mmCIF file of C-alpha atoms and ligand atoms in Angstrom:
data_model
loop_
_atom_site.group_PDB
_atom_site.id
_atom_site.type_symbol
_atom_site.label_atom_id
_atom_site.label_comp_id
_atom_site.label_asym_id
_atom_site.label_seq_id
_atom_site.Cartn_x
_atom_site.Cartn_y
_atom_site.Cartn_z
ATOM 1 C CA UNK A 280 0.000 0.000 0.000
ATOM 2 C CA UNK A 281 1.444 3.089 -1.142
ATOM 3 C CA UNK A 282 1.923 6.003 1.664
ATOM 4 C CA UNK A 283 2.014 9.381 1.906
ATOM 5 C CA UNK A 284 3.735 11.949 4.063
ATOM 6 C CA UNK A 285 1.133 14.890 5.217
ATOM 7 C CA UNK A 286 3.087 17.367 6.669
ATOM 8 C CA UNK A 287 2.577 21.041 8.279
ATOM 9 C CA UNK A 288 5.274 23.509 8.558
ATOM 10 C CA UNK A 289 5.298 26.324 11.013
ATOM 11 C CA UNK A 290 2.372 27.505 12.861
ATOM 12 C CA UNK A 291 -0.207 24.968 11.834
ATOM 13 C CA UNK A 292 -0.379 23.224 15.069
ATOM 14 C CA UNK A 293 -2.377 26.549 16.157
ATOM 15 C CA UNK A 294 -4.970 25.792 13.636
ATOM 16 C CA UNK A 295 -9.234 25.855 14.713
ATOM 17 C CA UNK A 296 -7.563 27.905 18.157
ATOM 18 C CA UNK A 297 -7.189 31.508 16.052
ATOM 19 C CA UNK A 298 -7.597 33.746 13.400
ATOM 20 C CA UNK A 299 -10.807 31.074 12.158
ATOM 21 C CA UNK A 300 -11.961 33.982 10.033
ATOM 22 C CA UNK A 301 -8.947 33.058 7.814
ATOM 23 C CA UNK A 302 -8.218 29.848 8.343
ATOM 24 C CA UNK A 303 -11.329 28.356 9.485
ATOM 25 C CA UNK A 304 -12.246 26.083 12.569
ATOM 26 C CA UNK A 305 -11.043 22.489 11.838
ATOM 27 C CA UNK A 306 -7.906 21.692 14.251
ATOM 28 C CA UNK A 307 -5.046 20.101 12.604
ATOM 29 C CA UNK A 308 -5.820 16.479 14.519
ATOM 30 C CA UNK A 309 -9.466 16.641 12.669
ATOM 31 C CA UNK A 310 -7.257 17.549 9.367
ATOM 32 C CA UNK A 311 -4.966 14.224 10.241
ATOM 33 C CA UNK A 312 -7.952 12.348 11.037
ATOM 34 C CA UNK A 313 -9.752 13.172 7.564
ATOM 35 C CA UNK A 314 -6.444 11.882 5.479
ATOM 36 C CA UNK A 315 -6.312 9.232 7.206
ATOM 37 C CA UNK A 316 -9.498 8.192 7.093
ATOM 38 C CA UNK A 317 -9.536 9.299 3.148
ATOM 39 C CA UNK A 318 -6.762 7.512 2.619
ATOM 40 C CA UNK A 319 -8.053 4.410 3.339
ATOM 41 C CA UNK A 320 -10.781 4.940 0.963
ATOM 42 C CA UNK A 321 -8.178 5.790 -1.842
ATOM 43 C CA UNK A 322 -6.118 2.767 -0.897
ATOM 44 C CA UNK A 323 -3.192 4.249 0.775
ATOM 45 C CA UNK A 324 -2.064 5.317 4.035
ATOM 46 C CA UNK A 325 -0.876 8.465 5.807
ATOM 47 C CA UNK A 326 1.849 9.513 8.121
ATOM 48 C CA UNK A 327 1.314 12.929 9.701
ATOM 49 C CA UNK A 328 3.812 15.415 11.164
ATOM 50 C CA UNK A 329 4.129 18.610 11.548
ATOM 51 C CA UNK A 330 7.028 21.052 12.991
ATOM 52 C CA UNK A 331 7.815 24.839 13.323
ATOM 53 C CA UNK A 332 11.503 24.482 12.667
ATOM 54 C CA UNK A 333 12.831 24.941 9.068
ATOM 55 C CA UNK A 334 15.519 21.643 9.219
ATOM 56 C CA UNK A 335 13.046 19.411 11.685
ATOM 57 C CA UNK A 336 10.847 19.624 8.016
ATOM 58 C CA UNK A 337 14.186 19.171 5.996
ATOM 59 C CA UNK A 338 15.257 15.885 7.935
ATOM 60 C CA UNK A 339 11.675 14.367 7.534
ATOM 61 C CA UNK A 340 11.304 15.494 3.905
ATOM 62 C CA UNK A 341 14.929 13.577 3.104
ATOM 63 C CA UNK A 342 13.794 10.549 6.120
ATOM 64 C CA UNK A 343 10.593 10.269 3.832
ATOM 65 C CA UNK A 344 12.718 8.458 0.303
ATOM 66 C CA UNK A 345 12.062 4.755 0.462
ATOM 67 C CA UNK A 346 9.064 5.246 3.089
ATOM 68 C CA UNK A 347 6.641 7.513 1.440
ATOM 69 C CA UNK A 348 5.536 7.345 -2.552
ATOM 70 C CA UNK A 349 3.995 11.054 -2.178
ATOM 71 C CA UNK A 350 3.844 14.148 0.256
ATOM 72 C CA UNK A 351 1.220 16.661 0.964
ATOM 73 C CA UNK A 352 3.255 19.880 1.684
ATOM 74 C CA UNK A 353 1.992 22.686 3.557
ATOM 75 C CA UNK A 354 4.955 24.792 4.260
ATOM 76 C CA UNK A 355 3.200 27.755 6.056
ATOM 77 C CA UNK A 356 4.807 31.049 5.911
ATOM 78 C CA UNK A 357 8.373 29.114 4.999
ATOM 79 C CA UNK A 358 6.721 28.516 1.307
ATOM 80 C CA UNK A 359 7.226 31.894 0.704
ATOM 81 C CA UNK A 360 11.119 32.125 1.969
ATOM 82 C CA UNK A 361 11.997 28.693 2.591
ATOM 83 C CA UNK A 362 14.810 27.625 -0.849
ATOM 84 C CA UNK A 363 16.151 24.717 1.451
ATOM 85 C CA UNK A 364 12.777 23.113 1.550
ATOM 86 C CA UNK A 365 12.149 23.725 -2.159
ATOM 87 C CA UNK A 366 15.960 22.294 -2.949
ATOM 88 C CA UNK A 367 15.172 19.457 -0.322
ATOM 89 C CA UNK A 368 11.888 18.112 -2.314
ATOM 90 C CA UNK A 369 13.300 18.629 -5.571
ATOM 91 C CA UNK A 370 16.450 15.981 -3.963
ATOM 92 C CA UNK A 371 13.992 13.262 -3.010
ATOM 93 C CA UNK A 372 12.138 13.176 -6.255
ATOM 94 C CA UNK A 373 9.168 11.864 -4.507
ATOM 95 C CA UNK A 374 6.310 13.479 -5.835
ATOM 96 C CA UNK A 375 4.879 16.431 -3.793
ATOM 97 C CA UNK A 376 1.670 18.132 -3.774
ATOM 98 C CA UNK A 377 1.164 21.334 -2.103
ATOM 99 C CA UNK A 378 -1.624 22.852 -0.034
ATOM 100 C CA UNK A 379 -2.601 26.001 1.503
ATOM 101 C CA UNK A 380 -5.742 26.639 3.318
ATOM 102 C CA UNK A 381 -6.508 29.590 2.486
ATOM 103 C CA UNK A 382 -6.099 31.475 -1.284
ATOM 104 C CA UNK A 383 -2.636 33.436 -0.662
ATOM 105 C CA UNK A 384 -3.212 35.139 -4.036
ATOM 106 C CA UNK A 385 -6.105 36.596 -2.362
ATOM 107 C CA UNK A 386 -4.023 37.760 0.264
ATOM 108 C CA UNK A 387 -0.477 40.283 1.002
ATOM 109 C CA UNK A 388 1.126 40.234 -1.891
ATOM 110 C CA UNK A 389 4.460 38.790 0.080
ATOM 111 C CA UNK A 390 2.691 35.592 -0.199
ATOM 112 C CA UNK A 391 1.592 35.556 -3.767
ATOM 113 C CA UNK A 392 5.347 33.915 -4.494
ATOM 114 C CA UNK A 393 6.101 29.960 -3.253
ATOM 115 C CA UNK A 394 9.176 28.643 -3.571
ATOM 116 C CA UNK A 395 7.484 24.810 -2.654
ATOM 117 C CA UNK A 396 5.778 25.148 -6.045
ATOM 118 C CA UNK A 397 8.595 24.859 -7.980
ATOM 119 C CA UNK A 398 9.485 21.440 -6.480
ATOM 120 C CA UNK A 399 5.590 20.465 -6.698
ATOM 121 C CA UNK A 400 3.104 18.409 -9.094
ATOM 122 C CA UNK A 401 0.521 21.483 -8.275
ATOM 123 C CA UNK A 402 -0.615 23.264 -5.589
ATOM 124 C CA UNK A 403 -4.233 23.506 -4.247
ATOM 125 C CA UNK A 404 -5.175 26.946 -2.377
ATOM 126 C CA UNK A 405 -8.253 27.976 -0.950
ATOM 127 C CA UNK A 406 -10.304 25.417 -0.328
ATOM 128 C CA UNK A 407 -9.730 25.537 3.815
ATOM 129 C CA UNK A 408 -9.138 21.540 4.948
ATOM 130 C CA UNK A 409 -10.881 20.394 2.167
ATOM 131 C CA UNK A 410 -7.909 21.047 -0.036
ATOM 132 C CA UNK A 411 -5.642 18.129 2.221
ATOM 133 C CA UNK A 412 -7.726 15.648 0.504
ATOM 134 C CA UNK A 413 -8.190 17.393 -2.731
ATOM 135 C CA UNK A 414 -4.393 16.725 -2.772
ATOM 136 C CA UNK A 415 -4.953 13.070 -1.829
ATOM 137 C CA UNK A 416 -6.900 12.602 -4.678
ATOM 138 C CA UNK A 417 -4.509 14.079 -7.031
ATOM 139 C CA UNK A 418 -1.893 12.060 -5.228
ATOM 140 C CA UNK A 419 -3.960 8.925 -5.785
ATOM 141 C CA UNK A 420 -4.200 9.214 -9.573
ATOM 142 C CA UNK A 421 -0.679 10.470 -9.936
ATOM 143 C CA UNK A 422 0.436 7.198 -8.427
ATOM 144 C CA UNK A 423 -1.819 5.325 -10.567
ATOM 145 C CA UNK A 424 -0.869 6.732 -13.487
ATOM 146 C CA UNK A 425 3.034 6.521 -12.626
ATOM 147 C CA UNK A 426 1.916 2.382 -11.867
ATOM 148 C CA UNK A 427 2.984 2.778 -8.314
ATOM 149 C CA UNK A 428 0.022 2.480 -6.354
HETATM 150 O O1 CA2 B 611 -3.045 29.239 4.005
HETATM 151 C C1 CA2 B 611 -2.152 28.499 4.433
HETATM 152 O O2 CA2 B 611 -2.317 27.306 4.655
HETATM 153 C C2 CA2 B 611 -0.793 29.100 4.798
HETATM 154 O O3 CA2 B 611 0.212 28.154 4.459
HETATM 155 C C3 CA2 B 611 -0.816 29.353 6.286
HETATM 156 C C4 CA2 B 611 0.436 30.051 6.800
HETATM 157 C C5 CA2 B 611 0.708 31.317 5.981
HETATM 158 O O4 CA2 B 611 1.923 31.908 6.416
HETATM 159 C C6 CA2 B 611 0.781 31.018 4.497
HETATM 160 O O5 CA2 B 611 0.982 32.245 3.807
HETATM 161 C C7 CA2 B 611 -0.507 30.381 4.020
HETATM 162 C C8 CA2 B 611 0.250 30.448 8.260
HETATM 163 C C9 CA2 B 611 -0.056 29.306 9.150
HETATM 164 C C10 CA2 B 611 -0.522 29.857 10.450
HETATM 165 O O6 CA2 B 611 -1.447 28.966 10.979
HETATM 166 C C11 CA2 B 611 -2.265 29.417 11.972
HETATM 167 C C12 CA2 B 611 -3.405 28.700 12.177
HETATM 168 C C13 CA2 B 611 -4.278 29.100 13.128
HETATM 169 C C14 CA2 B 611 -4.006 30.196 13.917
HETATM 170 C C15 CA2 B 611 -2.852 30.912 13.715
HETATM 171 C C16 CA2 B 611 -1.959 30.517 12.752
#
C-alpha cells in the first residue's frame, strides 16, 4: 500500500484555536484524522507530522525516500522564503503536492510567491481543509498513473 507523508510547517499546530476567520475552525488532529481516514478509501495510508523548525521539516522530507511514494506539503509562511525546503523536495524526487488553506493570491502580496511550487506536481489553495484531501486525490491518480500504487 502506497503512503504518503502529510506534513505542516510552522504555525499549523495553532490551527481551529485563532484567526478562524482566515483559516477556518477544523484543528489540525481533525485535518490528520480526515487523510487518514480518506486515505483508506483511496487505498493508501498516511503519516502525519508537523514542525515549526525549518531543518526538523528538511530531515523528515529527506527521512521520507524509500518510506513515502507522495507528500502533501503545507509549508506555512516558509513557502514563501523557505529555498532549502524547495531544494530538499526537488532531492527526493518523490512526488509532492502542495496545499494552503486559504487562497494566498487573495491575500499580502508577500505571499503571492512559493518557492514549494517549484518542487511540486501542483498546488491547491483555498479550499480551507478540504484542499488536504483534494491533494490526496490528485496524489492517488498520480500514483496510478506513474503504476505505483
Ligand atoms: O493558508 C495556508 O495554509 C498558509 O500556508 C498558512 C500560513 C501562511 O503563512 C501562508 O501564507 C498560508 C500560516 C499558518 C498559520 O497557521 C495558523 C493557524 C491558526 C491560527 C494561527 C496561525
Amino acid at each position: 500500500m502506497a503512503s504518503i507523508l502529510v506534513l505542516n510547517g510552522p504555525n499549523l499546530n495553532l490551527l481551529g484555536t485563532r484567526q478562524p476567520e482566515v483559516y477556518g475552525f477544523v484543528t489540525l488532529e481533525m485535518v490528520e484524522d480526515a487523510c487518514a481516514n480518506h486515505a483508506a478509501k483511496l487505498g493508501l495510508k498516511v503519516e502525519c507530522l508537523q514542525s515549526n523548525h525549518e531543518g526538523a521539516l528538511i530531515d523528515t522530507i529527506h527521512d521520507a525516500k524509500g518510506r513515502h511514494q507522495g507528500i502533501i506539503l503545507n509549508a506555512g509562511a516558509y513557502t514563501h522564503t523557505s529555498i532549502a525546503l524547495m531544494d530538499a523536495l526537488i532531492s527526493v524526487e518523490i512526488p509532492a503536492v502542495e496545499v494552503h488553506l486559504s487562497n494566498i493570491y487573495a491575500r499580502e502580496a508577500f505571499r503571492h510567491s512559493s518557492y514549494i511550487s517549484k518542487a511540486a506536481l501542483g498546488q491547491i489553495c483555498g479550499f480551507g481543509a478540504q484542499g488536504y484531501l483534494l491533494a490526496l486525490d490528485a496524489l492517488a491518480a498520480h500514483l496510478k498513473d506513474a503504476g505505483a500504487a
